[in-house]
XYZ file of N, CA and C in Angstrom:
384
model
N -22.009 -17.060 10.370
C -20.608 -16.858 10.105
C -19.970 -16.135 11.290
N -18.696 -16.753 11.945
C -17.966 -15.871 12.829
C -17.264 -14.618 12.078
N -16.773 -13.660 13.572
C -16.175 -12.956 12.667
C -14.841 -12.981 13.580
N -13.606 -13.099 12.711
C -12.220 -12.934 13.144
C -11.508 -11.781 13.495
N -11.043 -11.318 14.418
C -9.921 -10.450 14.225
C -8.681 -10.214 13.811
N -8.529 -9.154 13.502
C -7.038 -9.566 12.674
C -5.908 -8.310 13.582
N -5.550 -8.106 14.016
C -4.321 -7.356 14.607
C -2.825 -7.857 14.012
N -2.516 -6.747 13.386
C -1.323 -7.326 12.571
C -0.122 -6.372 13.862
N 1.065 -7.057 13.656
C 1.912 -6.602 14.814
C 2.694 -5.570 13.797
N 2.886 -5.256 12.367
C 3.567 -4.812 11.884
C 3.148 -3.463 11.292
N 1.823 -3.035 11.371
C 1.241 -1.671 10.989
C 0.772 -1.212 12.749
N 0.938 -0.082 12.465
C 0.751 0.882 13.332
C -0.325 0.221 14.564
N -0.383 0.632 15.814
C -1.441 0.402 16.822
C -2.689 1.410 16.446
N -3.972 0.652 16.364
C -4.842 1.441 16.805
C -4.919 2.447 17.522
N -5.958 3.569 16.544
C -5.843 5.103 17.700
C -7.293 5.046 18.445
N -7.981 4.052 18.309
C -9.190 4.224 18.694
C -9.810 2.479 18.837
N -11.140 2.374 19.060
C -11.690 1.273 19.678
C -11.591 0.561 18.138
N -10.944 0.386 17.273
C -11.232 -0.598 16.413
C -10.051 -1.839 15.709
N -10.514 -2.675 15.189
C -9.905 -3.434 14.748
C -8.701 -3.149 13.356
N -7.683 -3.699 13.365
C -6.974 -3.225 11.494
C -8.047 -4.086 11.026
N -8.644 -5.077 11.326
C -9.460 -5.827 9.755
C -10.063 -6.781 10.626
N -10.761 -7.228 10.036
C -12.181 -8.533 10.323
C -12.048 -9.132 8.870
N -11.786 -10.536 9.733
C -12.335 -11.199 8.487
C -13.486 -12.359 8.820
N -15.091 -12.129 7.525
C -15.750 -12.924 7.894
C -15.971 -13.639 6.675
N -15.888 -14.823 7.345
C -16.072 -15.614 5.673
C -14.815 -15.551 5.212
N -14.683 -15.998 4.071
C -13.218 -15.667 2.674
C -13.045 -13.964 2.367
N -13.810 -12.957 3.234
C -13.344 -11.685 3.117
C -12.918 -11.038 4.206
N -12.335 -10.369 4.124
C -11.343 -9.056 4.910
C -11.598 -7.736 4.989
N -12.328 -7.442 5.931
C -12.811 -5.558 5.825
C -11.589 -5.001 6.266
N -10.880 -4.374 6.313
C -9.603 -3.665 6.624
C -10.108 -2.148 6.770
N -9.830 -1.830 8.164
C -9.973 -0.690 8.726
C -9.360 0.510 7.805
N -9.969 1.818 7.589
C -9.138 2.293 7.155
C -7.804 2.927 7.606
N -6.779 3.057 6.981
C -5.369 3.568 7.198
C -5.008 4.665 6.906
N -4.303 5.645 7.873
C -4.121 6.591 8.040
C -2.264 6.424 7.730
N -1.418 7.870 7.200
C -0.192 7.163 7.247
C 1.116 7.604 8.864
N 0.159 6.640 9.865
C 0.920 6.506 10.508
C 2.418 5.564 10.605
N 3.679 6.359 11.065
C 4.646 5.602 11.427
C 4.467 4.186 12.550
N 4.647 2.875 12.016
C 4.472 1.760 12.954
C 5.137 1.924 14.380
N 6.459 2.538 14.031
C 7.200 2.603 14.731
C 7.585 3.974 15.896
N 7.118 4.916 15.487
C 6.701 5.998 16.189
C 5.389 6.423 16.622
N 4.370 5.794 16.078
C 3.235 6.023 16.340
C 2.559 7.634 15.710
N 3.673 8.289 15.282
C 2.986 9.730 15.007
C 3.273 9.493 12.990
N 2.318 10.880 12.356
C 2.299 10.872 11.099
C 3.279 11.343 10.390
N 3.763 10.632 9.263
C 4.830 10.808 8.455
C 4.947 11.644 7.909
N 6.571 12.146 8.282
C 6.614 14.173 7.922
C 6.816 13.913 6.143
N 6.226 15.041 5.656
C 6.023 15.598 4.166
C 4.842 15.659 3.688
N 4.714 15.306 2.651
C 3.464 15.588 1.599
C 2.404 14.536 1.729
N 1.558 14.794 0.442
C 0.500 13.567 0.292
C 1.338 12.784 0.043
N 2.593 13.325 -0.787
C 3.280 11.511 -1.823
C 3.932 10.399 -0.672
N 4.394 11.023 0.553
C 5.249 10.471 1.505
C 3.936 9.608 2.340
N 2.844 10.544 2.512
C 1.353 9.681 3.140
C 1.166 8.376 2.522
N 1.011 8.569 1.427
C 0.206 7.932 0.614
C 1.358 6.880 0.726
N 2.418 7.229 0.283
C 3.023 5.859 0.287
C 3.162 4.698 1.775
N 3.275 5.537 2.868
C 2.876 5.087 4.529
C 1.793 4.278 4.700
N 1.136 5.038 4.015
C -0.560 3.939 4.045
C -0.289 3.142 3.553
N -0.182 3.303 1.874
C 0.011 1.539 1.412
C 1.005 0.451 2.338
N 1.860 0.916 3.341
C 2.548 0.242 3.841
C 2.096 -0.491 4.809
N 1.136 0.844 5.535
C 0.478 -0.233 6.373
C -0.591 -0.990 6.176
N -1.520 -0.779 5.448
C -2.610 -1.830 4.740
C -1.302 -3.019 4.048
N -0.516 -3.123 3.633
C 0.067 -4.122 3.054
C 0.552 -4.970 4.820
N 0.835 -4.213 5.789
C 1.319 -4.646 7.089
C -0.083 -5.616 7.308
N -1.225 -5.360 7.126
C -2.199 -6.119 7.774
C -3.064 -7.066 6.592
N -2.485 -7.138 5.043
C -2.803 -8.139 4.743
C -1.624 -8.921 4.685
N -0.561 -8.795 5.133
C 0.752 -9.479 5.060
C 0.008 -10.843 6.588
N -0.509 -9.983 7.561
C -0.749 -10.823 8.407
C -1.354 -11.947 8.251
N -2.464 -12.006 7.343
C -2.839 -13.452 6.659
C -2.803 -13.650 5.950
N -1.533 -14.166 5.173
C -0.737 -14.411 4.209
C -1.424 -13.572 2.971
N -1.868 -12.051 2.841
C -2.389 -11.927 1.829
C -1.507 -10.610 0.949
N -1.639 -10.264 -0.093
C -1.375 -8.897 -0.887
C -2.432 -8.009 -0.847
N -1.536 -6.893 -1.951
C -2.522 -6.085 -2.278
C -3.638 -6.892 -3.652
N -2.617 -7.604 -4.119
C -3.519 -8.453 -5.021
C -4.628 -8.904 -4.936
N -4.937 -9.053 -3.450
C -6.154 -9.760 -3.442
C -7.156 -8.392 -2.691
N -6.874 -7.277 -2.915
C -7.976 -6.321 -3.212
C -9.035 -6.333 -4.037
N -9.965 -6.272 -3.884
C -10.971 -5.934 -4.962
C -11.472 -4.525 -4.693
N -11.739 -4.125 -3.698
C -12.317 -2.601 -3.710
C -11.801 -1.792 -2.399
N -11.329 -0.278 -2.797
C -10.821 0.224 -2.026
C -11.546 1.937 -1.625
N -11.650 2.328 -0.821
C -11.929 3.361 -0.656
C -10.626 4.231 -0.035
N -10.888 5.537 -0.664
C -9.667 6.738 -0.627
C -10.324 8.263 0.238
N -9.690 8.511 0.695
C -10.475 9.850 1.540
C -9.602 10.774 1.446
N -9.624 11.500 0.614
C -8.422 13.103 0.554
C -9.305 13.926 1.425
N -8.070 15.014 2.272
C -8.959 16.328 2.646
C -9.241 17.291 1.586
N -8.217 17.289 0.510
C -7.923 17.517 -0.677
C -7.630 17.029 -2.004
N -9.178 17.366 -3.077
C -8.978 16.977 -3.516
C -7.821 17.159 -5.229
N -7.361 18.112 -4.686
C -6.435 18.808 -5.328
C -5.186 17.726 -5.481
N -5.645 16.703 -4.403
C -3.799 15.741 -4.514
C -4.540 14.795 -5.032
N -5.668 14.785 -5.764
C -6.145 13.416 -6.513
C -5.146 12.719 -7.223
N -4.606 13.808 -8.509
C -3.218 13.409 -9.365
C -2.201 12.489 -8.678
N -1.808 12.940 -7.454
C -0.715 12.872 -7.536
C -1.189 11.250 -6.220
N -1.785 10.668 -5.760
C -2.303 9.930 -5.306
C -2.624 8.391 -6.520
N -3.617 9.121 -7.540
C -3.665 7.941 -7.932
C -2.279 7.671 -9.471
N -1.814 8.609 -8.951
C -0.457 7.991 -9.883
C 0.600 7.127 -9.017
N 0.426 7.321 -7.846
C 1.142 6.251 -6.632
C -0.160 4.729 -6.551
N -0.904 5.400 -6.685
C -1.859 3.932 -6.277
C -1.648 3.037 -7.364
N -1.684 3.687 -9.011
C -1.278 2.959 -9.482
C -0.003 1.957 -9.995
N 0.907 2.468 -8.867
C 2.165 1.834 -9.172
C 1.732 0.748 -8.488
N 0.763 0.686 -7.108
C 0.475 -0.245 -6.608
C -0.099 -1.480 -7.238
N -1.264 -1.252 -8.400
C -2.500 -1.691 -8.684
C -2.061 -1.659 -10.131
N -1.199 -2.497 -10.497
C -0.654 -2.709 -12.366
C -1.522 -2.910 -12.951
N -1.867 -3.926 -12.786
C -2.774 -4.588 -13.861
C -4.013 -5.326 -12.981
N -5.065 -4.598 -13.331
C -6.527 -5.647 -12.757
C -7.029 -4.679 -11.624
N -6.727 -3.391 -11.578
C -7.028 -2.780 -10.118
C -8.370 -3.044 -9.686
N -8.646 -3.061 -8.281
C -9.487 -3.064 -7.803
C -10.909 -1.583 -8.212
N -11.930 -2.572 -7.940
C -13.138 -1.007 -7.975
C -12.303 -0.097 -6.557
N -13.042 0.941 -7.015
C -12.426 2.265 -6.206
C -13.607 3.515 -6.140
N -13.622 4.147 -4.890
C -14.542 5.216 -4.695
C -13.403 6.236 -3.973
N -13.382 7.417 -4.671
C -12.493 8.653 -3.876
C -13.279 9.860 -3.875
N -13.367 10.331 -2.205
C -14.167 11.204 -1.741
C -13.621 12.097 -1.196
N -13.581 13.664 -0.738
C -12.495 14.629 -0.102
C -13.595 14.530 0.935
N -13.173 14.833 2.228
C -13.493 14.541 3.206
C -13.011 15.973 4.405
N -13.808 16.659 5.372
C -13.471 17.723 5.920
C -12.234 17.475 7.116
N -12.002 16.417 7.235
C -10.994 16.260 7.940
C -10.729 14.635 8.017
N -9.337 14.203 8.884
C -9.102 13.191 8.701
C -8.194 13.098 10.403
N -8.438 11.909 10.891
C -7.733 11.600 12.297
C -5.803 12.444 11.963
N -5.286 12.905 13.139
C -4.149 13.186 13.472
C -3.797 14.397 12.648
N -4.714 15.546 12.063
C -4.715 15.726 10.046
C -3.654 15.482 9.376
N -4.196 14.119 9.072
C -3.469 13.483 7.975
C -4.329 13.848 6.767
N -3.823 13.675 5.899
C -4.064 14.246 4.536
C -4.943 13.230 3.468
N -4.411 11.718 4.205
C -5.242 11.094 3.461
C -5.970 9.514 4.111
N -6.565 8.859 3.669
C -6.862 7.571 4.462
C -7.132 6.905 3.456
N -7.076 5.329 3.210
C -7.566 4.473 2.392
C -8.161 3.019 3.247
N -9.062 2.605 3.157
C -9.536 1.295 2.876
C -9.648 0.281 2.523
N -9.775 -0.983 2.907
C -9.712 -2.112 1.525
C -10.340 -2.884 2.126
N -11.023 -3.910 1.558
C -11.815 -5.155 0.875
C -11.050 -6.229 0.428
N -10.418 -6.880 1.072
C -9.925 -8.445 0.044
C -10.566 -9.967 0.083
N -9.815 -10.191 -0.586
C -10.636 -11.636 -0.626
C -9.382 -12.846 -0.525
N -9.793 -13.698 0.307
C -9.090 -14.941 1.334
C -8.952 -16.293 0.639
N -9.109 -16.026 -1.284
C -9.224 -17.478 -1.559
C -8.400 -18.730 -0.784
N -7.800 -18.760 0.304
C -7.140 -20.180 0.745
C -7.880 -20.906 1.064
């Protein structure tokens, strides 16, 4: 199986040697996301709730690139530095994730690139 790159033009540039996502086969590893501004390149001023919502923006920026959603998540990983903003995180994720959410693993983590507060991951799947 090859493996594809995916560089989406609409989420943030890479801060480091890696890809937003690979896809091999009918799946999509998606780098994890930090909530950088696309457009400024630096992290979005306020809280976890303002992060959290940045991230989903840009993971949605890089499955938008091959024609995909969040829908076609199946499993996501979450990285708080704190896990004190669990609450208030997965009450945003779930506005994301209505009905059918994906499996999920959330871990607090001693730090996070730029300190950002939070990072997420995803896994989708390419039925076209």
């Amino acid at each position: 199986m090859s493996k594809i790159i995916i560089t989406a033009k609409e989420a943030p540039k890479a801060i480091g040697p890696y890809s937003h996502a690979v896809q091999v086969g009918d799946y999509i590893f998606a780098s994890g996301q930090i909530p950088i501004d696309a457009t400024t390149g630096d992290i979005v001023s306020g809280g976890i709730k303002e992060q959290t919502y940045e991230v989903f923006k840009n993971i949605s920026a890089i499955l938008n690139e091959v024609s995909l959603t969040l829908d076609d998540v199946f499993k996501t990983t979450i990285f708080l530095t704190d896990l004190a903003n669990f609450a208030v995180v997965n009450e945003i994720y779930g506005s994301f994730f209505k009905e059918n959410p994906p499996a999920r693993s959330c871990v607090q983590v001693a730090g996070l690139p730029k300190g950002s507060m939070i990072e997420i991951e995803v896994i989708a799947y390419n039925k076209a």
